[in-house]
Amino acid sequence: MVTVWLRVAVTVLLRFWFSFGSNEWYQKSPSPKIAQVQALDLLVAVLQRQLFTHTPTLDADGNSSASPSSVSSEQAVAIDSCTPIMEFVPPSFSNDNRDMGIIQVFALSQGLEYWARGFGGEMASLAMHPHFPATEIPWSWTKIKFWDVSIWIKIWEEEIERSKSTEEERQLQANNRDFNLQFEYANNSIKTSKYNFFTFLPLNLFEQFQRIANAYFLFLLILQLIPQISSLAWFTTVVPLVLVLAVSGVKDAIDDFNRHKSDKHVNNRPVQVLINGMLKEQKWMNVQVGDIIKLENNNFVTADLLLLSSSEPHSLTYIETAELDGETNLKVKQALTVTAELGEDLQKLTEFNGEIRCEAPNNKLDKFTGTLTLRGEKYALDNEKMLLRGCTIRNTEWCFGLVIYAGPDTKLMQNSGKTTFKRTSIDRLMNVLVLVIFAFLALMCLILAIGNGIWEHDKGYYFQVYLPWAEGVNSASYSGFLMFWSYVIILNTVVPISLYVSVEIIRLGNSFYIDWDRKMYYPLNDTPAQARTTTLNEELGQIKYIFSDKTGTLTQNIMCFNKCSINGKSYGDVYDTSGQRIEINENTEKVDFSYNPLADPKFAFYDHSLVEAVKLNDVATHRFFRLLSLCHTVMPEEKKEGNLVYQAQSPDEGALVTAARNFGFVFRARTPETITVVEMGETKVYKLLAILDFNNVRKRMSVIVQSPEGDLTLYCKGADTILYELLNSSCNFLKEKTTEHLNEFAGEGLRTLVVAYKNLDKDYFQDWIRRHHEASTALEGREDKLSELYEEIEKDLMWVIGAVQNMAVLAVPWHLHREPSAGEWFYFNSAVAGLTSSVLFSKLLGATAIEDKLQDGVPQTIETLAKANIKIWVLTGDKQETAVNIGYSCNLLNDDMEDVFIIDGSTSDDVLTELRNARKKMKPDSFLDSDEINIQFEKSSKNLKILPDEQANGVYGLVITGHSLAYALEGNLELELVRTACMCKVVICCRVTPLQKAQVVELVKKYKKAVTLAIGDGANDVSMIKTAHIGVGISGQEGMQAVLSSDFSFAQFRYLQRLLLVHGRWSYIRMCKFLKYFFYKNFAFTLVHFWYGFFSGFSAQTVYDEWFITLYNLVYTSLPVLGMSLFDQDVDDRWSMLFPQLYVPGQQNLYFNKVVFVKCMLQGIYSSLILFFIPYGAMYNSMRSDGKAIADYQSFALMAQTCLLIVVSVQIGLDTSYWTVVNQFFIWGSLSVYFAITFTMYSDGMYLIFTAAFPFVGTARNTLSQPNVWLAIFLSITLCVLPVVGFRFLKAQLKPTPSDKVLLKIKEAKKRPPPPSPKRRLRRTSTRRSGYAFSHQHGFGALIMSGRNMRPKSPFATTGTFSPNSDKHKHKGL
Amino acid sequence: MRSVSGAEGGGGAMAVNYSAKEEADGHPSGGVGVPGGGAGGGGAGGAVKTRKPDNTAFKQQRLPAWQPILTAGTVLPAFFIIGLIFIPIGIGIFVTSNNIREYEIDYTGTEPSSPCNKCLNVSWDSTPPCTCTINFTLEHSFESNVFMYYGLSNFYQNHRRYVKSRDDSQLNGDNSSLLNPSKECEPYRTNEDKPIAPCGAIANSMFNDTLELYRIDNDTRTPITLIKKGIAWWTDKNVKFRNPTGDGNNLTALFQGTTKPVNWPKPVYMLDSEPDNNGFINEDFIVWMRTAALPTFRKLYRLIERKNNLQPTLQAGNYSLEIAYNYPVHSFDGRKRMILSTISWMGGKNPFLGIAYITVGSICFFLGVVLLIIHHKYGNRNTSADIPN
């Protein structure tokens, strides 16, 4: 332990010594680090190792485990990232041996051969070093800041952290706790709490005093201890400070208590652990590395496990990684064969003594390397065999795993790095303002100190007959110096200590409102909205850019089989009796699928004609659904009879299969060789001969099946563009009709797919399958060969299908597998032309249309947000067509737009040209030299930071693909992109990676002075959510990852408008009002002392009673302002949503900024002048009505403080626009409390008990009974308040802001009956083409064909014919 | 605070999500999504507690409230009304103030012609005291009770160190403080190792001129009775200031062991002959101890009561003021005054409030007119909101 601390200490010193310029990094940690620091870290690590050799002597051979002599590629990369170190390596050195040399040379040049020598062996640690994979930031010499204690603390903490994790390689043995214990691996208990009972007080106080305000007050307290300086009683500072510390402390304590609770909850989860040959129930926290544990279906994975065996064939285990990476798709893990043999034989499992060597704990979710040594044999381990903590076991009855990493070492915990601390722009502004106030304070104190010097010199010197100078003061200037500090104490209230606490309370309150809002509660999955971060509320009222994910956010990620085109006939729309299309809503009658007992009850379809067609045994319709039920890679699960659950790889597929299921073609079961389908009640087993799987190039998939009758058929579905390319011109007419439908579907934002089939010739197929087999076993170019083969058989299909269809017209059952001759073509074509279309297309298969269901209210929400001047960028991984379609269907893009630019250049120059052209069109002026930004750009080409907003000459949209985005985010194109994109109303980025999402957000944050919000639901949105000022997670479909890293979460996208327009706006208004008022009241309060200084010999005499100073912020004025900041609303929520324009002032930061602050300051100064000089005038040479003197100090103090309190109360009354009972109570209550406390404190009794503490005895009684006191009070109120009223009135009259107008309009409208709630708009239809999008990369085909994932046969799958209806519909396919 | 604890700890929340998801899984085409549907809840089982927030006015931010808005209808009348109220009040105060008789004499004696010039450089301990007489003429008679004040200028009774240089416990008769005064009294805490009573700079600098008033009527000097009791606040006299307690009422004995303030000619228990006006409860002392707020101040010195209803308290005519000039102010440019004044319901003569009220009232009225004009000229133009719905 001692060495650890010693090492930490040395390292801290070293790192501080070397990391001259690294302040920035330490403050930003854990964000990008300066490469130079990484190198320094490395050097330090080397030195550390040298000084405190800590070789794990656990290696079997007794060697040090870390001794790789060569540099691996990974390490080379790591070295690359520290090339900036070159800058301070002498150039002559750096050329020779770049890789290792740089650092060695550096070490040498520093005269530290010691390091250099031991360096070779340390390269491994370099690669492992947690700070290494970082973005490079150009090295810059910034000033060294030794005095910044926070850096020291941070380094210290990090060193402690690091000293705990110097593990290099993990070694463990199964079922051998004694062996594993020697490594002191962390066990599975996690600790996220910060304090315990004993450390709470010191640690929490230490943390709190790091806040500048608290530290400042501590400083004041120390000042007050100096008698010559002390100008206020100790309690004026101590009481507020203690209160503030107590409030924050309680909050921290509650937070930590909750963390303790959740830690405890997690740590106490039960799990079955194999101990001494028995399965024993243990708590999670007691699980040790090397234990074997048993998990059952739907269990959470306890720790990072090596999968040993499972209930499923081939020891497959299905997991859901939603919590880890947000993907809900099931993932398959497979154990090593050697461990799979263990099965669930406890005896064997107990005897299992494999030894694992693997990498040290790290945060790479997708990487794991290690070896298992069992009975002398070595087996490689990779990520495919790991079950990570945070996953959930699915579809697997049981599995056994060996704990590799536990507790804090798990990848989940390693990934949950320190959360980046987000601050609002008002926070930042507040910090600036506090500095301004400090400066202002210093200025005032300086003036007063100089005044004191002069006064003491001119007057005080002579006045010494009655008032000698204080002890030790022998010159006027020294007195002035002391007085400076005295005034620092007195005027400290301009820096409001309670400001931060109040701000926190207000934010907390407003967060609770979000949690409590019933209109943001989603009943379907019982999810209320949640403010996960309680410190960002007002920023919600300032959002200018929204970055939204598409899938799961705008859309539900639920695919609905919505329409289809069969035989050139479109199904899916509902028409009324007059032939008008009617909008489908909840009341539309659904199609009754009760004739089919296997139907999925949740499936909804409204067009009855399709069912009729099925029931009428329409051949094409049957074939259409047969195709849908056969051509896919869905896995069925039927635990109870009739209760089918499909595990689809992509939701599109699931939708199609489910549709087929409902219409009577139930996909029931599959084996590697067969597919069982219940066709209209009759069970048929198709032989599955081949799956021609999907991939992104082919964009289609096919299956080749043999029907029970023996017919060979190829069924294919795929993207229209792909299939059409392959179709022969003979199908033109057919294509036209289908295309028409496709366009129609696409216009509604549906995802379309074209389906086709082909009957195959047996001989040809035999030949093909042989070649296929050859190709699939080929060693070289297997992929290419296979896809060629696929192409061949499918391409043929395309040709043939046209022919087959035409032949069908002639009722010739003809299976064609060769290219028809020209003559044949002629024959077909003329046949086509000569027949009516209904007959002609009677056997066409057609197209499907799947609705990527938008979430409810998305178009309306987007419209409302757009009205609120919020720009919406959609960042999606989907392909361009899909994204654009969704853009249209949710009203982001529409036909009213002047233009929608598409940027998809594949070189940097292309992208630049495209961007420029777009900008040229939107704002030709922006290329002139006279353009504002260009001028700025010319002036300071490097320091251009914030771009002003530019106005385009119309409404534009921009679509950019991920590929182009990669170029656009580079170097100087960045600026071009921002300028162009920010001029557009809508930007859609498609095919973007999670990293790009974050980069785009970062880009806007960097160049625009705007508040950004990112909303998403999946793990791929996490980076963007964390980057944006505000992250919103959709809690619903996908995993918890996005929600966990978000600041706010709710279930539906549409709640966003309420969050922003209602809660955000209110929070912003409240916070601004609060700050305005708070600064005002403290200025008015404090500056009176300043004026009094001129009349009291600059002696730091306070105007008010010390008790009043103590209680003013804490008691007398705290509740009214809190009341206002918690309840105020200018207009209620309904109006807020109805007039999104009200949101604009927040975006422009109009309600609180530096100008407003200066205004508050001026108003405060004005008020303080009134508050001083009116009592002054009223008292000067004045008398009481009984002739006794009133111009005494105590009466003056009481008068001034009463004036002040009433004035600030009236002022808050004026600021409050929503007077609830609570506000009334607080304001009147505070005033009453003031008088009550005042009279009590100044009463005889209090004086007699605490004589010295309350010297103001009798003042209240004697003073407040005087009429001229009250006259003065009324005069002060009038003078303080009337100008404000007049000014506000004038402003509203002469320069009404848009929100003033809206308010007026609302006031007028309120007299009339309330407006009807906005009507749901019909969706715009557009003529854009749609594309087909499978959302996955590669199919499951291979897995299915291999049969690896098949369960033992389901008892219901093939047990005879399942026929619910008495009269069986028997159909021979073809 | 976002950390993994949330991930792991939110077990309950996740359970709900999972059950909801399991329902949805595999049935992507299901027609879910009834917007804003009423019932529902997380999963099966009717008694599941939903997390639906309570429908209270407070939580839903629907508390009934009064929402005042600054409109022409409220602002303009306010200005006029305030103007109309303030102007009469101001006139009233002004007239009242003007009706007050006040006479002031500066007897500092800085001018060579002044009778008190000779005393300008007195010191505290000059015996016998320097006296001077100033004659003056009252042009108007003072009808009601007359109050006699002394006024000091350029005297910083409000200096911080001065203000706190006292020991309230001592003055309240606390015996321990009497012998061991508070540190605040330094450097007037002890003298020659004896505690000073009353300690501190305030007490030490107590005003000790004696003023006497004579009416000169045909060369006869009639002294005017000056009442010295009833010049201090009741609370000060009875609560705040108390003599030390002990055996008997002999103040000399009670103040045993203390010494007089440095500047004082005699100890505190010899301030007056009457026992109820001696020691700490001497009213002159109490008045002095109530420190002034500003460097120019008046303190009540004596009362002149109206004897009968037939005669004014002070007739117009010649008077002479005899001063025992003990209190040096010349060294720091101080001034001393004697003021005779009557009072009204609102105290002494103070034109400030009256003028201020009249001015503010007028400005309000004027502003009201200006705002009215502006409102008529611009207000209607702008209120026709060009805001689309």
mmCIF file of C-alpha atoms in Angstrom, chain A residues 570-688:
data_model
loop_
_atom_site.group_PDB
_atom_site.id
_atom_site.type_symbol
_atom_site.label_atom_id
_atom_site.label_comp_id
_atom_site.label_asym_id
_atom_site.label_seq_id
_atom_site.Cartn_x
_atom_site.Cartn_y
_atom_site.Cartn_z
ATOM 1 C CA SER A 570 -53.322 -2.479 -55.656
ATOM 2 C CA TYR A 571 -54.647 -3.534 -52.278
ATOM 3 C CA GLY A 572 -54.606 -1.732 -49.017
ATOM 4 C CA ASP A 573 -56.656 1.378 -49.493
ATOM 5 C CA VAL A 574 -60.160 1.620 -48.220
ATOM 6 C CA TYR A 575 -62.823 3.307 -50.270
ATOM 7 C CA ASP A 576 -66.249 4.417 -49.261
ATOM 8 C CA THR A 577 -69.374 3.742 -51.263
ATOM 9 C CA SER A 578 -68.831 6.690 -53.530
ATOM 10 C CA GLY A 579 -65.370 5.504 -54.427
ATOM 11 C CA GLN A 580 -63.558 8.097 -52.327
ATOM 12 C CA ARG A 581 -60.481 6.968 -50.507
ATOM 13 C CA ILE A 582 -60.941 7.292 -46.812
ATOM 14 C CA GLU A 583 -58.311 7.908 -44.213
ATOM 15 C CA ILE A 584 -57.625 4.943 -42.040
ATOM 16 C CA ASN A 585 -58.026 5.560 -38.361
ATOM 17 C CA GLU A 586 -58.785 3.561 -35.259
ATOM 18 C CA ASN A 587 -62.423 3.344 -36.188
ATOM 19 C CA THR A 588 -61.934 1.850 -39.589
ATOM 20 C CA GLU A 589 -63.199 -1.669 -39.691
ATOM 21 C CA LYS A 590 -60.388 -4.167 -39.666
ATOM 22 C CA VAL A 591 -60.295 -7.238 -41.769
ATOM 23 C CA ASP A 592 -61.546 -10.239 -39.897
ATOM 24 C CA PHE A 593 -58.956 -12.976 -39.851
ATOM 25 C CA SER A 594 -60.938 -15.276 -37.622
ATOM 26 C CA TYR A 595 -61.117 -17.862 -40.357
ATOM 27 C CA ASN A 596 -57.449 -18.433 -39.675
ATOM 28 C CA PRO A 597 -56.762 -19.655 -36.129
ATOM 29 C CA LEU A 598 -53.044 -19.113 -36.557
ATOM 30 C CA ALA A 599 -53.454 -15.475 -37.403
ATOM 31 C CA ASP A 600 -51.604 -12.912 -35.408
ATOM 32 C CA PRO A 601 -54.276 -10.945 -33.577
ATOM 33 C CA LYS A 602 -52.209 -7.785 -33.603
ATOM 34 C CA PHE A 603 -52.021 -7.658 -37.355
ATOM 35 C CA ALA A 604 -54.332 -5.068 -38.822
ATOM 36 C CA PHE A 605 -55.420 -4.727 -42.397
ATOM 37 C CA TYR A 606 -58.322 -2.761 -43.697
ATOM 38 C CA ASP A 607 -58.852 -3.679 -47.318
ATOM 39 C CA HIS A 608 -61.355 -6.505 -47.464
ATOM 40 C CA SER A 609 -60.893 -7.145 -51.141
ATOM 41 C CA LEU A 610 -57.555 -8.803 -50.558
ATOM 42 C CA VAL A 611 -59.037 -11.349 -48.189
ATOM 43 C CA GLU A 612 -61.777 -11.986 -50.627
ATOM 44 C CA ALA A 613 -59.223 -12.574 -53.310
ATOM 45 C CA VAL A 614 -57.481 -15.075 -51.059
ATOM 46 C CA LYS A 615 -60.699 -16.784 -50.207
ATOM 47 C CA LEU A 616 -61.656 -16.936 -53.837
ATOM 48 C CA ASN A 617 -58.507 -18.914 -54.428
ATOM 49 C CA ASP A 618 -57.043 -16.357 -56.708
ATOM 50 C CA VAL A 619 -53.947 -18.134 -57.916
ATOM 51 C CA ALA A 620 -51.659 -15.145 -58.144
ATOM 52 C CA THR A 621 -52.670 -13.929 -54.740
ATOM 53 C CA HIS A 622 -51.971 -17.326 -53.299
ATOM 54 C CA ARG A 623 -48.653 -17.471 -54.966
ATOM 55 C CA PHE A 624 -47.854 -14.027 -53.696
ATOM 56 C CA PHE A 625 -48.420 -15.015 -50.109
ATOM 57 C CA ARG A 626 -46.767 -18.375 -50.609
ATOM 58 C CA LEU A 627 -43.701 -16.526 -51.664
ATOM 59 C CA LEU A 628 -43.859 -14.337 -48.623
ATOM 60 C CA SER A 629 -44.159 -17.336 -46.382
ATOM 61 C CA LEU A 630 -41.233 -19.142 -47.984
ATOM 62 C CA CYS A 631 -38.737 -16.558 -49.030
ATOM 63 C CA HIS A 632 -37.168 -15.279 -45.851
ATOM 64 C CA THR A 633 -34.781 -16.202 -43.069
ATOM 65 C CA VAL A 634 -37.168 -15.838 -40.182
ATOM 66 C CA MET A 635 -36.977 -18.282 -37.291
ATOM 67 C CA PRO A 636 -40.257 -19.431 -35.825
ATOM 68 C CA GLU A 637 -40.801 -20.277 -32.230
ATOM 69 C CA GLU A 638 -43.891 -22.077 -31.101
ATOM 70 C CA LYS A 639 -43.884 -22.782 -27.425
ATOM 71 C CA LYS A 640 -47.595 -23.278 -27.152
ATOM 72 C CA GLU A 641 -49.583 -24.626 -29.981
ATOM 73 C CA GLY A 642 -50.784 -21.916 -32.260
ATOM 74 C CA ASN A 643 -48.781 -19.264 -30.475
ATOM 75 C CA LEU A 644 -46.213 -18.499 -33.083
ATOM 76 C CA VAL A 645 -43.456 -16.054 -32.465
ATOM 77 C CA TYR A 646 -41.169 -15.030 -35.276
ATOM 78 C CA GLN A 647 -37.578 -14.064 -34.704
ATOM 79 C CA ALA A 648 -36.861 -11.914 -37.666
ATOM 80 C CA GLN A 649 -33.541 -10.547 -38.530
ATOM 81 C CA SER A 650 -35.019 -7.426 -39.958
ATOM 82 C CA PRO A 651 -38.389 -6.043 -39.049
ATOM 83 C CA ASP A 652 -39.310 -5.824 -42.729
ATOM 84 C CA GLU A 653 -39.063 -9.551 -43.105
ATOM 85 C CA GLY A 654 -41.029 -10.157 -39.987
ATOM 86 C CA ALA A 655 -43.770 -7.936 -41.297
ATOM 87 C CA LEU A 656 -43.987 -9.779 -44.568
ATOM 88 C CA VAL A 657 -44.052 -13.213 -43.013
ATOM 89 C CA THR A 658 -46.633 -12.106 -40.515
ATOM 90 C CA ALA A 659 -48.768 -10.735 -43.314
ATOM 91 C CA ALA A 660 -48.604 -14.015 -45.151
ATOM 92 C CA ARG A 661 -49.419 -15.784 -41.922
ATOM 93 C CA ASN A 662 -52.564 -13.796 -41.437
ATOM 94 C CA PHE A 663 -53.783 -14.208 -44.940
ATOM 95 C CA GLY A 664 -53.576 -17.949 -44.544
ATOM 96 C CA PHE A 665 -50.044 -18.890 -45.448
ATOM 97 C CA VAL A 666 -48.612 -19.616 -42.069
ATOM 98 C CA PHE A 667 -44.920 -20.189 -41.866
ATOM 99 C CA ARG A 668 -44.852 -22.767 -39.106
ATOM 100 C CA ALA A 669 -41.473 -24.335 -38.763
ATOM 101 C CA ARG A 670 -38.212 -24.844 -40.481
ATOM 102 C CA THR A 671 -35.387 -27.301 -40.463
ATOM 103 C CA PRO A 672 -32.225 -26.959 -42.455
ATOM 104 C CA GLU A 673 -33.877 -28.847 -45.270
ATOM 105 C CA THR A 674 -37.528 -28.035 -44.976
ATOM 106 C CA ILE A 675 -39.986 -25.265 -44.486
ATOM 107 C CA THR A 676 -43.356 -26.106 -43.074
ATOM 108 C CA VAL A 677 -46.165 -23.870 -44.179
ATOM 109 C CA VAL A 678 -49.819 -24.135 -43.332
ATOM 110 C CA GLU A 679 -51.474 -23.032 -46.533
ATOM 111 C CA MET A 680 -55.117 -22.172 -46.049
ATOM 112 C CA GLY A 681 -55.347 -24.726 -43.306
ATOM 113 C CA GLU A 682 -53.383 -27.412 -45.066
ATOM 114 C CA THR A 683 -49.898 -28.195 -43.866
ATOM 115 C CA LYS A 684 -47.327 -28.421 -46.590
ATOM 116 C CA VAL A 685 -43.701 -29.209 -46.207
ATOM 117 C CA TYR A 686 -41.455 -27.606 -48.764
ATOM 118 C CA LYS A 687 -37.974 -28.824 -49.334
ATOM 119 C CA LEU A 688 -35.529 -26.000 -48.935
#
